[in-house]
Amino acid sequence: MSTFSLKMEIADNRHYNGQQSSLFTIDEAEKARAFHQKVEGYQPTPLQSLDCLAKEIGVGKILVKDEAYRFDLCAFKMLGGAYAIARLLCDEYQLDINTFDFDKLKNDITEKMTFATATDGNHGRGVAWAANKLGQNAVVYMPKGAADERVNNIRALGAKCIVTDMNYDDTVRLAIKTAEECGWKVVQDTAWEGYTKIPTWIMQGYTTMAAEAVDQMQSQGINQPTHVFLQAGVGAMAGGVLGYLCDKFGADNLHSVVVEPDQADCIYRSGISADGGMVNVDGDLATIMVGLACGEPNPLGWPVLRDCSTQFVSCQDNVAALGMRVLGNPLGSDPRVVSGESGAVGAGLLAAIYYHPQREELMAKMGLTKDSVVLLINTEGDTDPVHYREVVWEGKHPTTA
């Protein structure tokens, strides 16, 4: 390889204490998974084993939970949105989530509800999908620069989709304000004062994929991962999944790495802060990892990440682009994984370490050895096909100077 031009900052968590969350437990994960299993078309997404890549990099196993196969939505987000909407309707109609029935509830609802959310794409599509399944209305706000494909996917589900001229965090505020004025229900994957129940349900919904992955590993004779790389926007997915894994295996038995784009690295900055408080990032948050382009940590996810993450990483966009190319062009008999920008950054980090001039030092810093079992989550497929081809076919965001 020619001159290496991938930049990443890897920081040990200054505030780790291993204290586990009571919100994202094995019991709550099983409750969410039981709900998802009742959704028509449900099946666990594949856990891909990249054995040739693992051998090349020098670790024991690389396992990729491939959420590109989640229903027909090409991303994991519906797990949270659908579960939260179901819980909301159970509260509204005094129902038990354990006996939730999509068809029965759809027939029994006499007055349609409207669910509102802000999204970079995948969360809004999941909310629109769930509202459509239940015969309800959805209004989805997206930040400036939203890809046409993502907008059209949401509108195809019958939702109203409004693209703003604001960044993600300001778009969230607009969605909240409008929903309050119109009497809509906000289904947002971050929390604020007085709004914690719904984002908690969303994060609990995300634990389904972690519970599936653990079962799939154990069916392959692998007791547990030694490492998990989790990408973060507001930290909802990372917090929910890490909370479950720590409840399952113990925080001290898992090397967990939270990865973000350097233009929206609010979790990284919070992790290296002096007091462990949440640190916001302002501005346009310009990154190809649009699902991670969030500047304000989720107050429910941050305590889990603060207490249980081993390390935080802030990296350039070309690390994610490298991951897209590595996963899409597999070595040997490894399966091909089609991964979008936000889904590929964990694999990109592994590959960036492999190609780094200080490879041995970085491997040691991250505790990666020939016995390591690394779990990655491909949170999305090619939800923006045009940009996917620009990166994978045309070499956009190169990794060499």
PDB file of N, CA, C and O in Angstrom, residues 320-376:
ATOM      1  N   ALA A 320     -14.474   4.508   7.249  1.00  0.00           N
ATOM      2  CA  ALA A 320     -15.731   3.847   6.890  1.00  0.00           C
ATOM      3  C   ALA A 320     -15.702   3.384   5.438  1.00  0.00           C
ATOM      4  O   ALA A 320     -16.177   2.286   5.108  1.00  0.00           O
ATOM      5  N   ALA A 321     -15.166   4.225   4.536  1.00  0.00           N
ATOM      6  CA  ALA A 321     -15.083   3.855   3.124  1.00  0.00           C
ATOM      7  C   ALA A 321     -14.221   2.610   2.945  1.00  0.00           C
ATOM      8  O   ALA A 321     -14.549   1.717   2.141  1.00  0.00           O
ATOM      9  N   LEU A 322     -13.123   2.526   3.676  1.00  0.00           N
ATOM     10  CA  LEU A 322     -12.284   1.323   3.635  1.00  0.00           C
ATOM     11  C   LEU A 322     -13.079   0.103   4.072  1.00  0.00           C
ATOM     12  O   LEU A 322     -13.015  -0.963   3.443  1.00  0.00           O
ATOM     13  N   GLY A 323     -13.855   0.248   5.136  1.00  0.00           N
ATOM     14  CA  GLY A 323     -14.682  -0.865   5.603  1.00  0.00           C
ATOM     15  C   GLY A 323     -15.682  -1.317   4.556  1.00  0.00           C
ATOM     16  O   GLY A 323     -15.921  -2.527   4.377  1.00  0.00           O
ATOM     17  N   MET A 324     -16.299  -0.376   3.852  1.00  0.00           N
ATOM     18  CA  MET A 324     -17.247  -0.721   2.786  1.00  0.00           C
ATOM     19  C   MET A 324     -16.570  -1.559   1.707  1.00  0.00           C
ATOM     20  O   MET A 324     -17.134  -2.548   1.211  1.00  0.00           O
ATOM     21  N   ARG A 325     -15.345  -1.175   1.342  1.00  0.00           N
ATOM     22  CA  ARG A 325     -14.635  -1.900   0.284  1.00  0.00           C
ATOM     23  C   ARG A 325     -14.157  -3.268   0.765  1.00  0.00           C
ATOM     24  O   ARG A 325     -14.223  -4.257   0.025  1.00  0.00           O
ATOM     25  N   VAL A 326     -13.685  -3.338   1.996  1.00  0.00           N
ATOM     26  CA  VAL A 326     -13.208  -4.615   2.539  1.00  0.00           C
ATOM     27  C   VAL A 326     -14.356  -5.616   2.637  1.00  0.00           C
ATOM     28  O   VAL A 326     -14.235  -6.779   2.230  1.00  0.00           O
ATOM     29  N   LEU A 327     -15.484  -5.179   3.163  1.00  0.00           N
ATOM     30  CA  LEU A 327     -16.625  -6.076   3.323  1.00  0.00           C
ATOM     31  C   LEU A 327     -17.233  -6.463   1.978  1.00  0.00           C
ATOM     32  O   LEU A 327     -17.710  -7.592   1.800  1.00  0.00           O
ATOM     33  N   GLY A 328     -17.216  -5.531   1.023  1.00  0.00           N
ATOM     34  CA  GLY A 328     -17.824  -5.786  -0.282  1.00  0.00           C
ATOM     35  C   GLY A 328     -16.944  -6.572  -1.230  1.00  0.00           C
ATOM     36  O   GLY A 328     -17.410  -7.037  -2.274  1.00  0.00           O
ATOM     37  N   ASN A 329     -15.662  -6.724  -0.885  1.00  0.00           N
ATOM     38  CA  ASN A 329     -14.709  -7.459  -1.726  1.00  0.00           C
ATOM     39  C   ASN A 329     -13.955  -8.460  -0.862  1.00  0.00           C
ATOM     40  O   ASN A 329     -12.785  -8.268  -0.537  1.00  0.00           O
ATOM     41  N   PRO A 330     -14.622  -9.546  -0.457  1.00  0.00           N
ATOM     42  CA  PRO A 330     -14.082 -10.422   0.580  1.00  0.00           C
ATOM     43  C   PRO A 330     -12.874 -11.243   0.134  1.00  0.00           C
ATOM     44  O   PRO A 330     -12.676 -11.498  -1.062  1.00  0.00           O
ATOM     45  N   LEU A 331     -12.097 -11.647   1.109  1.00  0.00           N
ATOM     46  CA  LEU A 331     -10.965 -12.533   0.875  1.00  0.00           C
ATOM     47  C   LEU A 331     -11.441 -13.986   0.795  1.00  0.00           C
ATOM     48  O   LEU A 331     -12.336 -14.405   1.538  1.00  0.00           O
ATOM     49  N   GLY A 332     -10.814 -14.760  -0.083  1.00  0.00           N
ATOM     50  CA  GLY A 332     -11.029 -16.205  -0.119  1.00  0.00           C
ATOM     51  C   GLY A 332     -12.486 -16.610  -0.145  1.00  0.00           C
ATOM     52  O   GLY A 332     -13.276 -16.137  -0.967  1.00  0.00           O
ATOM     53  N   SER A 333     -12.858 -17.458   0.804  1.00  0.00           N
ATOM     54  CA  SER A 333     -14.226 -17.985   0.875  1.00  0.00           C
ATOM     55  C   SER A 333     -15.138 -17.174   1.780  1.00  0.00           C
ATOM     56  O   SER A 333     -16.278 -17.573   2.037  1.00  0.00           O
ATOM     57  N   ASP A 334     -14.661 -16.038   2.268  1.00  0.00           N
ATOM     58  CA  ASP A 334     -15.505 -15.195   3.125  1.00  0.00           C
ATOM     59  C   ASP A 334     -16.741 -14.735   2.362  1.00  0.00           C
ATOM     60  O   ASP A 334     -16.655 -14.419   1.167  1.00  0.00           O
ATOM     61  N   PRO A 335     -17.899 -14.638   3.036  1.00  0.00           N
ATOM     62  CA  PRO A 335     -19.097 -14.123   2.366  1.00  0.00           C
ATOM     63  C   PRO A 335     -18.984 -12.623   2.125  1.00  0.00           C
ATOM     64  O   PRO A 335     -18.323 -11.900   2.889  1.00  0.00           O
ATOM     65  N   ARG A 336     -19.627 -12.160   1.055  1.00  0.00           N
ATOM     66  CA  ARG A 336     -19.679 -10.725   0.782  1.00  0.00           C
ATOM     67  C   ARG A 336     -20.704 -10.078   1.694  1.00  0.00           C
ATOM     68  O   ARG A 336     -21.807 -10.590   1.869  1.00  0.00           O
ATOM     69  N   VAL A 337     -20.344  -8.941   2.270  1.00  0.00           N
ATOM     70  CA  VAL A 337     -21.252  -8.167   3.110  1.00  0.00           C
ATOM     71  C   VAL A 337     -21.413  -6.786   2.477  1.00  0.00           C
ATOM     72  O   VAL A 337     -20.446  -6.037   2.338  1.00  0.00           O
ATOM     73  N   VAL A 338     -22.637  -6.475   2.066  1.00  0.00           N
ATOM     74  CA  VAL A 338     -22.927  -5.151   1.514  1.00  0.00           C
ATOM     75  C   VAL A 338     -23.239  -4.231   2.687  1.00  0.00           C
ATOM     76  O   VAL A 338     -24.233  -4.418   3.390  1.00  0.00           O
ATOM     77  N   SER A 339     -22.378  -3.261   2.905  1.00  0.00           N
ATOM     78  CA  SER A 339     -22.504  -2.403   4.078  1.00  0.00           C
ATOM     79  C   SER A 339     -22.444  -0.942   3.684  1.00  0.00           C
ATOM     80  O   SER A 339     -21.574  -0.525   2.918  1.00  0.00           O
ATOM     81  N   GLY A 340     -23.381  -0.171   4.217  1.00  0.00           N
ATOM     82  CA  GLY A 340     -23.371   1.267   4.014  1.00  0.00           C
ATOM     83  C   GLY A 340     -22.339   1.955   4.882  1.00  0.00           C
ATOM     84  O   GLY A 340     -21.612   1.319   5.659  1.00  0.00           O
ATOM     85  N   GLU A 341     -22.304   3.273   4.776  1.00  0.00           N
ATOM     86  CA  GLU A 341     -21.241   4.059   5.406  1.00  0.00           C
ATOM     87  C   GLU A 341     -21.205   3.884   6.925  1.00  0.00           C
ATOM     88  O   GLU A 341     -20.141   3.705   7.521  1.00  0.00           O
ATOM     89  N   SER A 342     -22.383   3.935   7.552  1.00  0.00           N
ATOM     90  CA  SER A 342     -22.430   3.812   9.010  1.00  0.00           C
ATOM     91  C   SER A 342     -22.240   2.375   9.450  1.00  0.00           C
ATOM     92  O   SER A 342     -21.745   2.114  10.552  1.00  0.00           O
ATOM     93  N   GLY A 343     -22.620   1.433   8.604  1.00  0.00           N
ATOM     94  CA  GLY A 343     -22.508   0.024   8.972  1.00  0.00           C
ATOM     95  C   GLY A 343     -21.102  -0.520   8.908  1.00  0.00           C
ATOM     96  O   GLY A 343     -20.771  -1.496   9.578  1.00  0.00           O
ATOM     97  N   ALA A 344     -20.250   0.104   8.096  1.00  0.00           N
ATOM     98  CA  ALA A 344     -18.941  -0.473   7.786  1.00  0.00           C
ATOM     99  C   ALA A 344     -17.801   0.047   8.640  1.00  0.00           C
ATOM    100  O   ALA A 344     -16.678  -0.447   8.531  1.00  0.00           O
ATOM    101  N   VAL A 345     -18.055   1.027   9.504  1.00  0.00           N
ATOM    102  CA  VAL A 345     -16.930   1.694  10.162  1.00  0.00           C
ATOM    103  C   VAL A 345     -16.186   0.777  11.131  1.00  0.00           C
ATOM    104  O   VAL A 345     -14.967   0.916  11.308  1.00  0.00           O
ATOM    105  N   GLY A 346     -16.866  -0.199  11.733  1.00  0.00           N
ATOM    106  CA  GLY A 346     -16.163  -1.141  12.609  1.00  0.00           C
ATOM    107  C   GLY A 346     -15.166  -1.983  11.844  1.00  0.00           C
ATOM    108  O   GLY A 346     -14.006  -2.152  12.263  1.00  0.00           O
ATOM    109  N   ALA A 347     -15.596  -2.518  10.701  1.00  0.00           N
ATOM    110  CA  ALA A 347     -14.680  -3.283   9.849  1.00  0.00           C
ATOM    111  C   ALA A 347     -13.571  -2.383   9.321  1.00  0.00           C
ATOM    112  O   ALA A 347     -12.407  -2.801   9.205  1.00  0.00           O
ATOM    113  N   GLY A 348     -13.937  -1.131   9.006  1.00  0.00           N
ATOM    114  CA  GLY A 348     -12.932  -0.182   8.541  1.00  0.00           C
ATOM    115  C   GLY A 348     -11.867   0.082   9.585  1.00  0.00           C
ATOM    116  O   GLY A 348     -10.678   0.209   9.267  1.00  0.00           O
ATOM    117  N   LEU A 349     -12.269   0.144  10.846  1.00  0.00           N
ATOM    118  CA  LEU A 349     -11.299   0.354  11.925  1.00  0.00           C
ATOM    119  C   LEU A 349     -10.325  -0.810  12.020  1.00  0.00           C
ATOM    120  O   LEU A 349      -9.108  -0.616  12.150  1.00  0.00           O
ATOM    121  N   LEU A 350     -10.850  -2.032  11.941  1.00  0.00           N
ATOM    122  CA  LEU A 350      -9.960  -3.200  11.970  1.00  0.00           C
ATOM    123  C   LEU A 350      -8.960  -3.157  10.822  1.00  0.00           C
ATOM    124  O   LEU A 350      -7.763  -3.413  11.010  1.00  0.00           O
ATOM    125  N   ALA A 351      -9.462  -2.860   9.609  1.00  0.00           N
ATOM    126  CA  ALA A 351      -8.586  -2.804   8.447  1.00  0.00           C
ATOM    127  C   ALA A 351      -7.586  -1.657   8.562  1.00  0.00           C
ATOM    128  O   ALA A 351      -6.417  -1.799   8.174  1.00  0.00           O
ATOM    129  N   ALA A 352      -8.022  -0.518   9.090  1.00  0.00           N
ATOM    130  CA  ALA A 352      -7.124   0.623   9.258  1.00  0.00           C
ATOM    131  C   ALA A 352      -5.990   0.299  10.222  1.00  0.00           C
ATOM    132  O   ALA A 352      -4.839   0.712  10.010  1.00  0.00           O
ATOM    133  N   ILE A 353      -6.303  -0.439  11.270  1.00  0.00           N
ATOM    134  CA  ILE A 353      -5.261  -0.870  12.207  1.00  0.00           C
ATOM    135  C   ILE A 353      -4.267  -1.788  11.489  1.00  0.00           C
ATOM    136  O   ILE A 353      -3.047  -1.681  11.648  1.00  0.00           O
ATOM    137  N   TYR A 354      -4.796  -2.699  10.685  1.00  0.00           N
ATOM    138  CA  TYR A 354      -3.947  -3.649   9.950  1.00  0.00           C
ATOM    139  C   TYR A 354      -2.974  -2.919   9.028  1.00  0.00           C
ATOM    140  O   TYR A 354      -1.806  -3.301   8.905  1.00  0.00           O
ATOM    141  N   TYR A 355      -3.446  -1.854   8.363  1.00  0.00           N
ATOM    142  CA  TYR A 355      -2.605  -1.135   7.414  1.00  0.00           C
ATOM    143  C   TYR A 355      -1.769  -0.025   8.064  1.00  0.00           C
ATOM    144  O   TYR A 355      -0.940   0.590   7.394  1.00  0.00           O
ATOM    145  N   HIS A 356      -1.972   0.223   9.337  1.00  0.00           N
ATOM    146  CA  HIS A 356      -1.307   1.347   9.992  1.00  0.00           C
ATOM    147  C   HIS A 356       0.187   1.062  10.194  1.00  0.00           C
ATOM    148  O   HIS A 356       0.576  -0.065  10.498  1.00  0.00           O
ATOM    149  N   PRO A 357       1.036   2.064  10.032  1.00  0.00           N
ATOM    150  CA  PRO A 357       2.482   1.858  10.258  1.00  0.00           C
ATOM    151  C   PRO A 357       2.795   1.382  11.670  1.00  0.00           C
ATOM    152  O   PRO A 357       3.803   0.683  11.878  1.00  0.00           O
ATOM    153  N   GLN A 358       1.955   1.739  12.634  1.00  0.00           N
ATOM    154  CA  GLN A 358       2.148   1.266  14.020  1.00  0.00           C
ATOM    155  C   GLN A 358       1.169   0.133  14.349  1.00  0.00           C
ATOM    156  O   GLN A 358       0.579   0.089  15.427  1.00  0.00           O
ATOM    157  N   ARG A 359       1.027  -0.798  13.433  1.00  0.00           N
ATOM    158  CA  ARG A 359       0.049  -1.873  13.599  1.00  0.00           C
ATOM    159  C   ARG A 359       0.222  -2.626  14.918  1.00  0.00           C
ATOM    160  O   ARG A 359      -0.742  -2.821  15.651  1.00  0.00           O
ATOM    161  N   GLU A 360       1.414  -3.044  15.228  1.00  0.00           N
ATOM    162  CA  GLU A 360       1.631  -3.857  16.428  1.00  0.00           C
ATOM    163  C   GLU A 360       1.263  -3.104  17.691  1.00  0.00           C
ATOM    164  O   GLU A 360       0.642  -3.666  18.605  1.00  0.00           O
ATOM    165  N   GLU A 361       1.621  -1.822  17.752  1.00  0.00           N
ATOM    166  CA  GLU A 361       1.284  -1.023  18.921  1.00  0.00           C
ATOM    167  C   GLU A 361      -0.231  -0.852  19.065  1.00  0.00           C
ATOM    168  O   GLU A 361      -0.772  -0.938  20.175  1.00  0.00           O
ATOM    169  N   LEU A 362      -0.911  -0.633  17.944  1.00  0.00           N
ATOM    170  CA  LEU A 362      -2.363  -0.462  17.998  1.00  0.00           C
ATOM    171  C   LEU A 362      -3.074  -1.769  18.348  1.00  0.00           C
ATOM    172  O   LEU A 362      -4.057  -1.766  19.097  1.00  0.00           O
ATOM    173  N   MET A 363      -2.587  -2.872  17.801  1.00  0.00           N
ATOM    174  CA  MET A 363      -3.170  -4.175  18.153  1.00  0.00           C
ATOM    175  C   MET A 363      -3.049  -4.403  19.652  1.00  0.00           C
ATOM    176  O   MET A 363      -4.005  -4.838  20.322  1.00  0.00           O
ATOM    177  N   ALA A 364      -1.888  -4.087  20.207  1.00  0.00           N
ATOM    178  CA  ALA A 364      -1.677  -4.271  21.646  1.00  0.00           C
ATOM    179  C   ALA A 364      -2.556  -3.320  22.447  1.00  0.00           C
ATOM    180  O   ALA A 364      -3.136  -3.706  23.478  1.00  0.00           O
ATOM    181  N   LYS A 365      -2.687  -2.084  21.977  1.00  0.00           N
ATOM    182  CA  LYS A 365      -3.499  -1.086  22.686  1.00  0.00           C
ATOM    183  C   LYS A 365      -4.947  -1.540  22.776  1.00  0.00           C
ATOM    184  O   LYS A 365      -5.625  -1.302  23.784  1.00  0.00           O
ATOM    185  N   MET A 366      -5.417  -2.218  21.732  1.00  0.00           N
ATOM    186  CA  MET A 366      -6.810  -2.655  21.698  1.00  0.00           C
ATOM    187  C   MET A 366      -6.979  -4.107  22.145  1.00  0.00           C
ATOM    188  O   MET A 366      -8.076  -4.664  22.067  1.00  0.00           O
ATOM    189  N   GLY A 367      -5.903  -4.703  22.628  1.00  0.00           N
ATOM    190  CA  GLY A 367      -5.995  -6.057  23.165  1.00  0.00           C
ATOM    191  C   GLY A 367      -6.317  -7.104  22.122  1.00  0.00           C
ATOM    192  O   GLY A 367      -6.897  -8.156  22.441  1.00  0.00           O
ATOM    193  N   LEU A 368      -5.955  -6.857  20.869  1.00  0.00           N
ATOM    194  CA  LEU A 368      -6.258  -7.793  19.780  1.00  0.00           C
ATOM    195  C   LEU A 368      -5.122  -8.794  19.618  1.00  0.00           C
ATOM    196  O   LEU A 368      -3.964  -8.411  19.404  1.00  0.00           O
ATOM    197  N   THR A 369      -5.449 -10.073  19.711  1.00  0.00           N
ATOM    198  CA  THR A 369      -4.467 -11.145  19.600  1.00  0.00           C
ATOM    199  C   THR A 369      -5.005 -12.231  18.670  1.00  0.00           C
ATOM    200  O   THR A 369      -6.135 -12.157  18.179  1.00  0.00           O
ATOM    201  N   LYS A 370      -4.221 -13.264  18.484  1.00  0.00           N
ATOM    202  CA  LYS A 370      -4.629 -14.381  17.622  1.00  0.00           C
ATOM    203  C   LYS A 370      -5.821 -15.144  18.196  1.00  0.00           C
ATOM    204  O   LYS A 370      -6.453 -15.937  17.495  1.00  0.00           O
ATOM    205  N   ASP A 371      -6.161 -14.893  19.449  1.00  0.00           N
ATOM    206  CA  ASP A 371      -7.299 -15.569  20.074  1.00  0.00           C
ATOM    207  C   ASP A 371      -8.544 -14.694  20.170  1.00  0.00           C
ATOM    208  O   ASP A 371      -9.583 -15.145  20.667  1.00  0.00           O
ATOM    209  N   SER A 372      -8.465 -13.472  19.694  1.00  0.00           N
ATOM    210  CA  SER A 372      -9.592 -12.546  19.845  1.00  0.00           C
ATOM    211  C   SER A 372     -10.767 -12.946  18.947  1.00  0.00           C
ATOM    212  O   SER A 372     -10.587 -13.349  17.800  1.00  0.00           O
ATOM    213  N   VAL A 373     -11.968 -12.803  19.499  1.00  0.00           N
ATOM    214  CA  VAL A 373     -13.211 -13.004  18.749  1.00  0.00           C
ATOM    215  C   VAL A 373     -13.900 -11.640  18.698  1.00  0.00           C
ATOM    216  O   VAL A 373     -14.383 -11.143  19.722  1.00  0.00           O
ATOM    217  N   VAL A 374     -13.920 -11.036  17.514  1.00  0.00           N
ATOM    218  CA  VAL A 374     -14.398  -9.657  17.354  1.00  0.00           C
ATOM    219  C   VAL A 374     -15.797  -9.673  16.740  1.00  0.00           C
ATOM    220  O   VAL A 374     -16.004 -10.215  15.653  1.00  0.00           O
ATOM    221  N   LEU A 375     -16.754  -9.072  17.442  1.00  0.00           N
ATOM    222  CA  LEU A 375     -18.116  -8.940  16.946  1.00  0.00           C
ATOM    223  C   LEU A 375     -18.312  -7.538  16.374  1.00  0.00           C
ATOM    224  O   LEU A 375     -18.075  -6.545  17.060  1.00  0.00           O
ATOM    225  N   LEU A 376     -18.735  -7.473  15.121  1.00  0.00           N
ATOM    226  CA  LEU A 376     -19.082  -6.215  14.457  1.00  0.00           C
ATOM    227  C   LEU A 376     -20.567  -6.254  14.117  1.00  0.00           C
ATOM    228  O   LEU A 376     -21.138  -7.329  13.917  1.00  0.00           O
TER     229      LEU A 376
END
